[in-house]
PDB file of C-alpha atoms in Angstrom:
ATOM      1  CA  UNK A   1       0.000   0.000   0.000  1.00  0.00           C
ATOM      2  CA  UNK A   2       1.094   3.515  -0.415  1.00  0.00           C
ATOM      3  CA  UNK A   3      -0.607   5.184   2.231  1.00  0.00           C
ATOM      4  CA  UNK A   4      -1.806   8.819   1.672  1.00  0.00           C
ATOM      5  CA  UNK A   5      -0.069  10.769  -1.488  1.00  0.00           C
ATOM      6  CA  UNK A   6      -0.245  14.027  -1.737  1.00  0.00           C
ATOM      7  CA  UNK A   7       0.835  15.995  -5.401  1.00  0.00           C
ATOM      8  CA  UNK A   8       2.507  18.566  -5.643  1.00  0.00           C
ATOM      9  CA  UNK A   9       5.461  18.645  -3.033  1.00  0.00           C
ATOM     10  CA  UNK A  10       6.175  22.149  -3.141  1.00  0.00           C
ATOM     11  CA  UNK A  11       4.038  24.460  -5.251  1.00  0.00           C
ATOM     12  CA  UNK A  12       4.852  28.708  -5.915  1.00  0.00           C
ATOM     13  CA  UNK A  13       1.505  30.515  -6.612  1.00  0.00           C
ATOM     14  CA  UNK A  14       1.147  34.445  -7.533  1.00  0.00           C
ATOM     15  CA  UNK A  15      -1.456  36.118  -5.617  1.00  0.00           C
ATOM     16  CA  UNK A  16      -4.976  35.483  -7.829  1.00  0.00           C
ATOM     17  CA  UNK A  17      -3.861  32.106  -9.372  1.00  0.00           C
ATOM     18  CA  UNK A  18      -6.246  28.892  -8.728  1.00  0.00           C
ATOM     19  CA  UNK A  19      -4.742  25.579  -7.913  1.00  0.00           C
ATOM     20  CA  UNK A  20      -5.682  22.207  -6.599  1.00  0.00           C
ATOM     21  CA  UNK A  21      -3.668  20.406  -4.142  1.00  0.00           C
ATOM     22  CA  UNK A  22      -4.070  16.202  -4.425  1.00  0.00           C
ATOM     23  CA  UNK A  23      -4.639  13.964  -2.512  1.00  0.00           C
ATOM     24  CA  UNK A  24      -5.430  10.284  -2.393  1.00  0.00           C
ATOM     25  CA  UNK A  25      -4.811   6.744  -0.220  1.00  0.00           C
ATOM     26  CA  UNK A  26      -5.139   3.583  -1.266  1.00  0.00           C
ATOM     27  CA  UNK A  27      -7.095   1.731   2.139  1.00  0.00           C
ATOM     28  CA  UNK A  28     -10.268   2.138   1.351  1.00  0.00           C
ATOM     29  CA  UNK A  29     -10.846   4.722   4.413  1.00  0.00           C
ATOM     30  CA  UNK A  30     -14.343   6.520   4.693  1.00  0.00           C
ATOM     31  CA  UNK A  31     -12.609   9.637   6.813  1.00  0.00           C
ATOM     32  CA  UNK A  32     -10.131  12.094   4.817  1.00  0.00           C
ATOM     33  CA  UNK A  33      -9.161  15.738   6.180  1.00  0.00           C
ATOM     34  CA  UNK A  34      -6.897  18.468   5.229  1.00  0.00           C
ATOM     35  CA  UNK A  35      -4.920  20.700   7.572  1.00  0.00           C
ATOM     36  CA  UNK A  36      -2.994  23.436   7.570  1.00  0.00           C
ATOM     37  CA  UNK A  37       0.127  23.981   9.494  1.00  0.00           C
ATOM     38  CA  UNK A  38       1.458  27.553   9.789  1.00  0.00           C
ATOM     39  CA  UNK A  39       5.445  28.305  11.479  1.00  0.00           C
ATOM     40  CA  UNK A  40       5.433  26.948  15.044  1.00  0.00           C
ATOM     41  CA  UNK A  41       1.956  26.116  14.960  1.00  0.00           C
ATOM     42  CA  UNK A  42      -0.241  23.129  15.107  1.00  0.00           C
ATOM     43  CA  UNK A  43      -2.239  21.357  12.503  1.00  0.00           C
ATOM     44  CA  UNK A  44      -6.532  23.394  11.944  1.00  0.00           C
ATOM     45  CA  UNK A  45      -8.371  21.781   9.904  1.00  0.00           C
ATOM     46  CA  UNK A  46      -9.541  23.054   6.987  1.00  0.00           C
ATOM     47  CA  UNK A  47     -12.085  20.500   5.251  1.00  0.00           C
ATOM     48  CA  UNK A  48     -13.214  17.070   6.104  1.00  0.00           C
ATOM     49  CA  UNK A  49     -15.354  14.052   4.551  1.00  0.00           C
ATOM     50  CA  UNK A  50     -16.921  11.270   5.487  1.00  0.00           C
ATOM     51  CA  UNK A  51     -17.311   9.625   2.921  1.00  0.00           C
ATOM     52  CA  UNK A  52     -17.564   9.885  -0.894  1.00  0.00           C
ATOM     53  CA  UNK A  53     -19.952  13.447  -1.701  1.00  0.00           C
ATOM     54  CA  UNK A  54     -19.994  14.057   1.848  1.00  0.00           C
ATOM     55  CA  UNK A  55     -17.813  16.859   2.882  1.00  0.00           C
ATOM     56  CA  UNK A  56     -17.905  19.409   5.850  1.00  0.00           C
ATOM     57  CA  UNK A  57     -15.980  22.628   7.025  1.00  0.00           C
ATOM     58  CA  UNK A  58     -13.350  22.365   9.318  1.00  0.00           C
ATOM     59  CA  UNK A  59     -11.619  25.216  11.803  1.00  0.00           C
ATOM     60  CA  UNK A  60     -10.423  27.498   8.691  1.00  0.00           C
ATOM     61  CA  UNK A  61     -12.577  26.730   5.575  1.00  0.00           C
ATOM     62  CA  UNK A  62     -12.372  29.811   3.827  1.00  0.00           C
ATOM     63  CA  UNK A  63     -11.105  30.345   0.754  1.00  0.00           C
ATOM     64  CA  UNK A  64     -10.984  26.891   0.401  1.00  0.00           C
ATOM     65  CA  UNK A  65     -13.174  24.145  -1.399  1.00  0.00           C
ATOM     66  CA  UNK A  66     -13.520  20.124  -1.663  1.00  0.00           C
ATOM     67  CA  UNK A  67     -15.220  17.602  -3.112  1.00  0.00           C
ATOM     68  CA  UNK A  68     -15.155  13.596  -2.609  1.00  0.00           C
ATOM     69  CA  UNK A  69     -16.295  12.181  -6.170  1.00  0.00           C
ATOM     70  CA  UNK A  70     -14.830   8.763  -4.678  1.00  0.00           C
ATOM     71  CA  UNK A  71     -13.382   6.929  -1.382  1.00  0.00           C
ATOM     72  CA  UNK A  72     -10.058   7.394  -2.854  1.00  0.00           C
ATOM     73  CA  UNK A  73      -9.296  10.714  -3.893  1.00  0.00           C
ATOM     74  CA  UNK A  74      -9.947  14.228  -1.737  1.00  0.00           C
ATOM     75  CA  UNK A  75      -8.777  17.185  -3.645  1.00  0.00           C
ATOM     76  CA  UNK A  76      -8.098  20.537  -2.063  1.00  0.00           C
ATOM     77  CA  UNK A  77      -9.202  23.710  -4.329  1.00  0.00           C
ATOM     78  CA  UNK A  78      -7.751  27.149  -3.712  1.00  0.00           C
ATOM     79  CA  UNK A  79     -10.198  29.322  -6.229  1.00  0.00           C
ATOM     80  CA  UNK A  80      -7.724  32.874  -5.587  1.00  0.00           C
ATOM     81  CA  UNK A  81      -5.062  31.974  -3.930  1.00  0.00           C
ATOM     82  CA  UNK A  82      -3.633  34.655  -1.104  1.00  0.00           C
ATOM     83  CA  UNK A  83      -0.437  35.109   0.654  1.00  0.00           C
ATOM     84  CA  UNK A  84      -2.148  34.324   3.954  1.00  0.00           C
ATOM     85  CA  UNK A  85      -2.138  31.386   2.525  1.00  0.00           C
ATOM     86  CA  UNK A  86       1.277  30.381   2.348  1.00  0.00           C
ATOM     87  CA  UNK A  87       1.454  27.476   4.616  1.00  0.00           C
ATOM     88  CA  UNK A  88       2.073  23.727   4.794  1.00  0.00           C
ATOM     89  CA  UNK A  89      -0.712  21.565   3.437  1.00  0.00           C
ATOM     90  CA  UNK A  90      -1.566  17.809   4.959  1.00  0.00           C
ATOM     91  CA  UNK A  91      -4.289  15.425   3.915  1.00  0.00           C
ATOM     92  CA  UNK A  92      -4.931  12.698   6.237  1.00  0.00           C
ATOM     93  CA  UNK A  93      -7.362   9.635   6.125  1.00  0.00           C
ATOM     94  CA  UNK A  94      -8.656   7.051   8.876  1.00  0.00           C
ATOM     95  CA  UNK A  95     -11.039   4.356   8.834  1.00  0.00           C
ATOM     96  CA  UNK A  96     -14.464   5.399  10.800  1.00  0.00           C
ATOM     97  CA  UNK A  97     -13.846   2.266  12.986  1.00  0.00           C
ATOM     98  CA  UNK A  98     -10.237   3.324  13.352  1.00  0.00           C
ATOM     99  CA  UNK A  99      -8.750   6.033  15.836  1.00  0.00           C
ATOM    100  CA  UNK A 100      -5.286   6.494  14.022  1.00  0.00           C
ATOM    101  CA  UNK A 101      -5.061   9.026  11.348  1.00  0.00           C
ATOM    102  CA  UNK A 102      -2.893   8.523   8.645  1.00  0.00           C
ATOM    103  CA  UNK A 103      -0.820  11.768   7.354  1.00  0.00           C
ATOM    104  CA  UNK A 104       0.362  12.240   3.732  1.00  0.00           C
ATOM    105  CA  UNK A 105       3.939  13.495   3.714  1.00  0.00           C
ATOM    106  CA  UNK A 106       2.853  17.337   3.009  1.00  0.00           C
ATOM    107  CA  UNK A 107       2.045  20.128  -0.277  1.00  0.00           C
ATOM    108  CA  UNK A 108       4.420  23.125   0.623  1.00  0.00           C
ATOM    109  CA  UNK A 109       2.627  26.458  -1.043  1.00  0.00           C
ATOM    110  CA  UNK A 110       4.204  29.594  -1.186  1.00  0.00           C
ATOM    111  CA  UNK A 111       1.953  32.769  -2.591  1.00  0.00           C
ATOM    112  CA  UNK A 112       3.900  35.526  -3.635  1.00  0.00           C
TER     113      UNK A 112
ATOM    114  CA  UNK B   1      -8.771  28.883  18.406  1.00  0.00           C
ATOM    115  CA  UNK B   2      -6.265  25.500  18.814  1.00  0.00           C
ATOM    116  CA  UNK B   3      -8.021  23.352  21.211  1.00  0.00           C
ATOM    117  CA  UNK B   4      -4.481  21.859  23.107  1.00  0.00           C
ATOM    118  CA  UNK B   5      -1.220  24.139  24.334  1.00  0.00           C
ATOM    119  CA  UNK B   6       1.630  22.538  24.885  1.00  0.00           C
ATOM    120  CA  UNK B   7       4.431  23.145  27.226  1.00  0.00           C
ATOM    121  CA  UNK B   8       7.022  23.111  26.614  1.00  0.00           C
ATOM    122  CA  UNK B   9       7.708  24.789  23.212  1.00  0.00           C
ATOM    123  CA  UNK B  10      10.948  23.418  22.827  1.00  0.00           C
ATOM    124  CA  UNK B  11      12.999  21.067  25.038  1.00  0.00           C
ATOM    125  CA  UNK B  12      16.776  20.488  24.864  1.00  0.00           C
ATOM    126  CA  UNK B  13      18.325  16.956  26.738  1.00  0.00           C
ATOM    127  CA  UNK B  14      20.938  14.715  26.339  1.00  0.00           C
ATOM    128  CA  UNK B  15      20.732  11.126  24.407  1.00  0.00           C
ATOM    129  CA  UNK B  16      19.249   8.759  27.558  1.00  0.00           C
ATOM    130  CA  UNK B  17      17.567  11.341  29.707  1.00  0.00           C
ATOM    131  CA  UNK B  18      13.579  11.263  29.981  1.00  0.00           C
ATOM    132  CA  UNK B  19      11.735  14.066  28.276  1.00  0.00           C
ATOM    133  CA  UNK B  20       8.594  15.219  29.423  1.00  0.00           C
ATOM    134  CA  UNK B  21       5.780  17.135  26.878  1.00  0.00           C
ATOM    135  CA  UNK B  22       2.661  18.280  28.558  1.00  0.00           C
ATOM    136  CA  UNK B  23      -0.937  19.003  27.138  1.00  0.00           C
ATOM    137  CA  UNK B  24      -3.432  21.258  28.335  1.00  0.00           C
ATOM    138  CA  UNK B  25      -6.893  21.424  26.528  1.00  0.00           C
ATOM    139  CA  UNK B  26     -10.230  23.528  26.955  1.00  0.00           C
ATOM    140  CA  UNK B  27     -13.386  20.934  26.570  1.00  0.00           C
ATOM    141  CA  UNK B  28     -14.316  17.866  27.536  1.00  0.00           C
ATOM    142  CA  UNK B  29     -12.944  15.203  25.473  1.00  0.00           C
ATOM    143  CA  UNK B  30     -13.363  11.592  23.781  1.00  0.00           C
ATOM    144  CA  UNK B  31      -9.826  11.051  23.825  1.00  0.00           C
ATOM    145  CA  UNK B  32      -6.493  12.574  23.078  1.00  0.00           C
ATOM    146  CA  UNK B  33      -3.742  11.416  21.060  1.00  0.00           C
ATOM    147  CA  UNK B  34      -0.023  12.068  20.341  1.00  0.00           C
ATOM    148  CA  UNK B  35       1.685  12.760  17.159  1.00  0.00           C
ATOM    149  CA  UNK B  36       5.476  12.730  16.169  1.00  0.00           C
ATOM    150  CA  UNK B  37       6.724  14.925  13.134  1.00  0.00           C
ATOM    151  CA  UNK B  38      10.100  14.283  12.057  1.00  0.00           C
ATOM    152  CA  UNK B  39      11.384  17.308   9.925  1.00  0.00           C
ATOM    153  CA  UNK B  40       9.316  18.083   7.029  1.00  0.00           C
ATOM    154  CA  UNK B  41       7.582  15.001   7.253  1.00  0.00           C
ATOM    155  CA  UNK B  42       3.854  14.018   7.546  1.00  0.00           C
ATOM    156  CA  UNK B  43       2.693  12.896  11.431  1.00  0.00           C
ATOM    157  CA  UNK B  44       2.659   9.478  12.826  1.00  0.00           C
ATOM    158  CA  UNK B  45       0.351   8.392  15.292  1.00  0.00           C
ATOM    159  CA  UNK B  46       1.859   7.248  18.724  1.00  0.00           C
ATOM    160  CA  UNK B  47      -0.412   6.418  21.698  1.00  0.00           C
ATOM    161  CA  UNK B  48      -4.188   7.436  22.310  1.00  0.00           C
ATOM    162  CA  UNK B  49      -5.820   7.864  25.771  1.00  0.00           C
ATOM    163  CA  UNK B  50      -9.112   7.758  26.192  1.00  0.00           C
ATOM    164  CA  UNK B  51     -11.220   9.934  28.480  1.00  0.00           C
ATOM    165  CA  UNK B  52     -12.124   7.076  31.064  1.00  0.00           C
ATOM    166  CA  UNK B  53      -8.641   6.102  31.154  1.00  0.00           C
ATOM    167  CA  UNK B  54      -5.676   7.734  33.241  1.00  0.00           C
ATOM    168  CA  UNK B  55      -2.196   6.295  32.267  1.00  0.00           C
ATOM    169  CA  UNK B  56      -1.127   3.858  29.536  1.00  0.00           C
ATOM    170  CA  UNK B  57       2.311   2.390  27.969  1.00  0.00           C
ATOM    171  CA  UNK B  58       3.782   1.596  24.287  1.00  0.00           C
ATOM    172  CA  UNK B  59       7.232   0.573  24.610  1.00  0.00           C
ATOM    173  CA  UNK B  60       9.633   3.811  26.005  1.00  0.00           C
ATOM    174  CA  UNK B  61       6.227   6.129  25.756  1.00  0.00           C
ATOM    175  CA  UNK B  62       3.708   6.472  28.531  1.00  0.00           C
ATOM    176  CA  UNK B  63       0.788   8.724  28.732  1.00  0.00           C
ATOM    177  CA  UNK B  64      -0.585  10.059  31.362  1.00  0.00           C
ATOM    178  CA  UNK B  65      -4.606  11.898  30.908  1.00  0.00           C
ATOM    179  CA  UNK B  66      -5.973  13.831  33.724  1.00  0.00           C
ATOM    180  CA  UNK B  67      -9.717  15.105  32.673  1.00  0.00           C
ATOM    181  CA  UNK B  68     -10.422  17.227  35.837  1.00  0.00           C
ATOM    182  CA  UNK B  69      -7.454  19.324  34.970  1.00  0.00           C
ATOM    183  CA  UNK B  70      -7.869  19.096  30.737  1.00  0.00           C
ATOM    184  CA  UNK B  71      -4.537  17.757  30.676  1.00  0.00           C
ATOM    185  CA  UNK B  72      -2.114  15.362  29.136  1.00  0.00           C
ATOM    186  CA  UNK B  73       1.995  14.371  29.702  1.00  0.00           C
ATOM    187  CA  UNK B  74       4.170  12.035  27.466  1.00  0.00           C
ATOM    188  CA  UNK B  75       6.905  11.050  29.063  1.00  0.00           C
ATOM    189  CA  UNK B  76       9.730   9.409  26.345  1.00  0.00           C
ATOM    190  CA  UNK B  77      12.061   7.413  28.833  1.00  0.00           C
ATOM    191  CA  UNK B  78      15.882   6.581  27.564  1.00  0.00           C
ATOM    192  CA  UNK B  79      15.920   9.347  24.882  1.00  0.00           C
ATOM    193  CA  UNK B  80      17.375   8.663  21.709  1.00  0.00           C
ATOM    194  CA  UNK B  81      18.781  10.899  18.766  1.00  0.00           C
ATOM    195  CA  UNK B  82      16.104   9.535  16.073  1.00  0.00           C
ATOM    196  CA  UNK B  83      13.694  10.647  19.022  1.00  0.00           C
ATOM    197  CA  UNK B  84      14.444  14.138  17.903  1.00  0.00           C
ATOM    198  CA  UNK B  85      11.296  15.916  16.661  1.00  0.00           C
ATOM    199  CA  UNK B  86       8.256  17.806  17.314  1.00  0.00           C
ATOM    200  CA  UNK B  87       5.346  16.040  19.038  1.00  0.00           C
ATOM    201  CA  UNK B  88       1.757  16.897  19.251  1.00  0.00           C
ATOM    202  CA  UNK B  89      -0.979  16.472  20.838  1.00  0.00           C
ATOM    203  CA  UNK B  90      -4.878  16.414  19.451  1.00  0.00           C
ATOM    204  CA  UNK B  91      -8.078  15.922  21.082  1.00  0.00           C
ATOM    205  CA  UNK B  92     -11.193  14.609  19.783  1.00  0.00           C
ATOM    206  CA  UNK B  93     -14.637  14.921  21.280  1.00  0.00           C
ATOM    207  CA  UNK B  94     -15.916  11.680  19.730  1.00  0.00           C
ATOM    208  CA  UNK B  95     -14.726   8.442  19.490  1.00  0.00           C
ATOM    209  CA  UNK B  96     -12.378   7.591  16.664  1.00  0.00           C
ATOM    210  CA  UNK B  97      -9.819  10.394  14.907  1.00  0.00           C
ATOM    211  CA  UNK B  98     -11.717  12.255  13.081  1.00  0.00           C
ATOM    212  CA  UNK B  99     -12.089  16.068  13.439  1.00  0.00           C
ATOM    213  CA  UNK B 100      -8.505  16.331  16.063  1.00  0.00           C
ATOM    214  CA  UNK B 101      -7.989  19.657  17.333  1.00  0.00           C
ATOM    215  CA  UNK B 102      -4.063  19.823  17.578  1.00  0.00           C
ATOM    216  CA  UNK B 103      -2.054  21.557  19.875  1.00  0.00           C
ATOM    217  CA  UNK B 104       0.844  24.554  19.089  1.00  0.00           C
ATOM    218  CA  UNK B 105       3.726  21.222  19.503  1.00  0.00           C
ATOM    219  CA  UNK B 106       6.644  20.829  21.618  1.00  0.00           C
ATOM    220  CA  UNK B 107      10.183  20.806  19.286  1.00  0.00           C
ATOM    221  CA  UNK B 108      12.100  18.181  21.139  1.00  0.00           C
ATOM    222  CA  UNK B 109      16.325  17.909  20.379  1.00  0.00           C
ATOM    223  CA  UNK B 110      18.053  14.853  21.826  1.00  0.00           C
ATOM    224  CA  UNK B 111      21.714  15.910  21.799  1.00  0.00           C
ATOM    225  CA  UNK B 112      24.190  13.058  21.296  1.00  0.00           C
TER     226      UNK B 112
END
């Protein structure tokens, strides 16, 4: 199995520009989430699902948007991207039954 | 607002000393959980607590959960260098992983 990928590694954006950040595991787990981690902070949660077209806002949803067309695959949509925005970007999945989450290695985005 | 704070922020100790991380949180909780991040890496689940219960063990880690005062310690006994790395803690108010609230981290160095 390869876990949770996550495409691109490292991504530069201008200020305005649109991009989608992937992410996908291959183990069949109902629960995926993205989060944000910002310079000596913690992980807030940006989007979650539950399963495939279920999806729900996290801590920091804004200016942010997902879908879940399948189990596998949860991609992360920035529509106008920002420099606030600039941050390190993990997807993470976990079975409902499970209480481990599983982290992808990490999307770094820098807005300029 | 983060859900955990963690003191310290950064700990310093020598290869085969104990190092101590604690947790504080704001609401009442399913359980908590600890995370290690090695360098630009993704997280990897350690040891979960749950609410009802007030110490456990995995190997060099033990966890210790007191709910009347919202907080958490990991202890890491016999530090090693690969034991270098920042370690979180997240909280969940229902049972499972989904929707963790993580804390700010503790940056832990294990000097040879």
């Amino acid at each position: 199995n390869a876990g949770v990928t996550q495409t691109p590694k490292f991504q530069v954006l201008k200020t305005g520009q649109s991009m989608t950040l992937q992410c996908a595991q291959d183990m069949n787990h109902e629960y995926m989430s993205w989060y944000r981690q910002d310079p000596g902070m913690g992980l807030r949660l940006i989007h979650y699902s539950v399963g495939a077209g279920i999806t729900d806002q996290g801590e920091v949803p804004n200016g942010y948007n997902v879908s879940r067309s399948t189990t596998e695959d949860f991609p992360l949509r920035l529509l106008s991207a920002a420099p606030s925005q600039t941050s390190v970007y993990f997807c993470a999945s976990s079975a409902i039954s499970e209480e481990t989450q599983y982290f992808g290695p990490g999307t770094r985005l820098l807005v300029l | 607002s983060q859900q955990g704070e963690e003191d310290p922020q950064a700990l310093s100790i020598q290869e085969g000393e104990n190092a101590t991380m604690n947790c504080s949180y704001k609401t009442s909780i399913n359980n908590l959980q600890w995370y290690r991040q090695n360098s630009g890496r993704g997280l990897v689940h350690l040891i979960l607590i749950r609410s009802n219960e007030r110490e456990k063990h995995s190997g060099r880690l033990r966890v210790t959960l007191d709910t009347s005062k919202k907080s958490s310690s990991l202890l890491i006994t016999a530090s090693r260098a690969a034991d270098t790395a920042s370690y979180f803690c997240a909280t969940s108010i229902i049972q499972g992983a989904q929707k963790l609230v993580f804390g700010q981290g503790t940056r832990l160095t294990i000097n040879p």
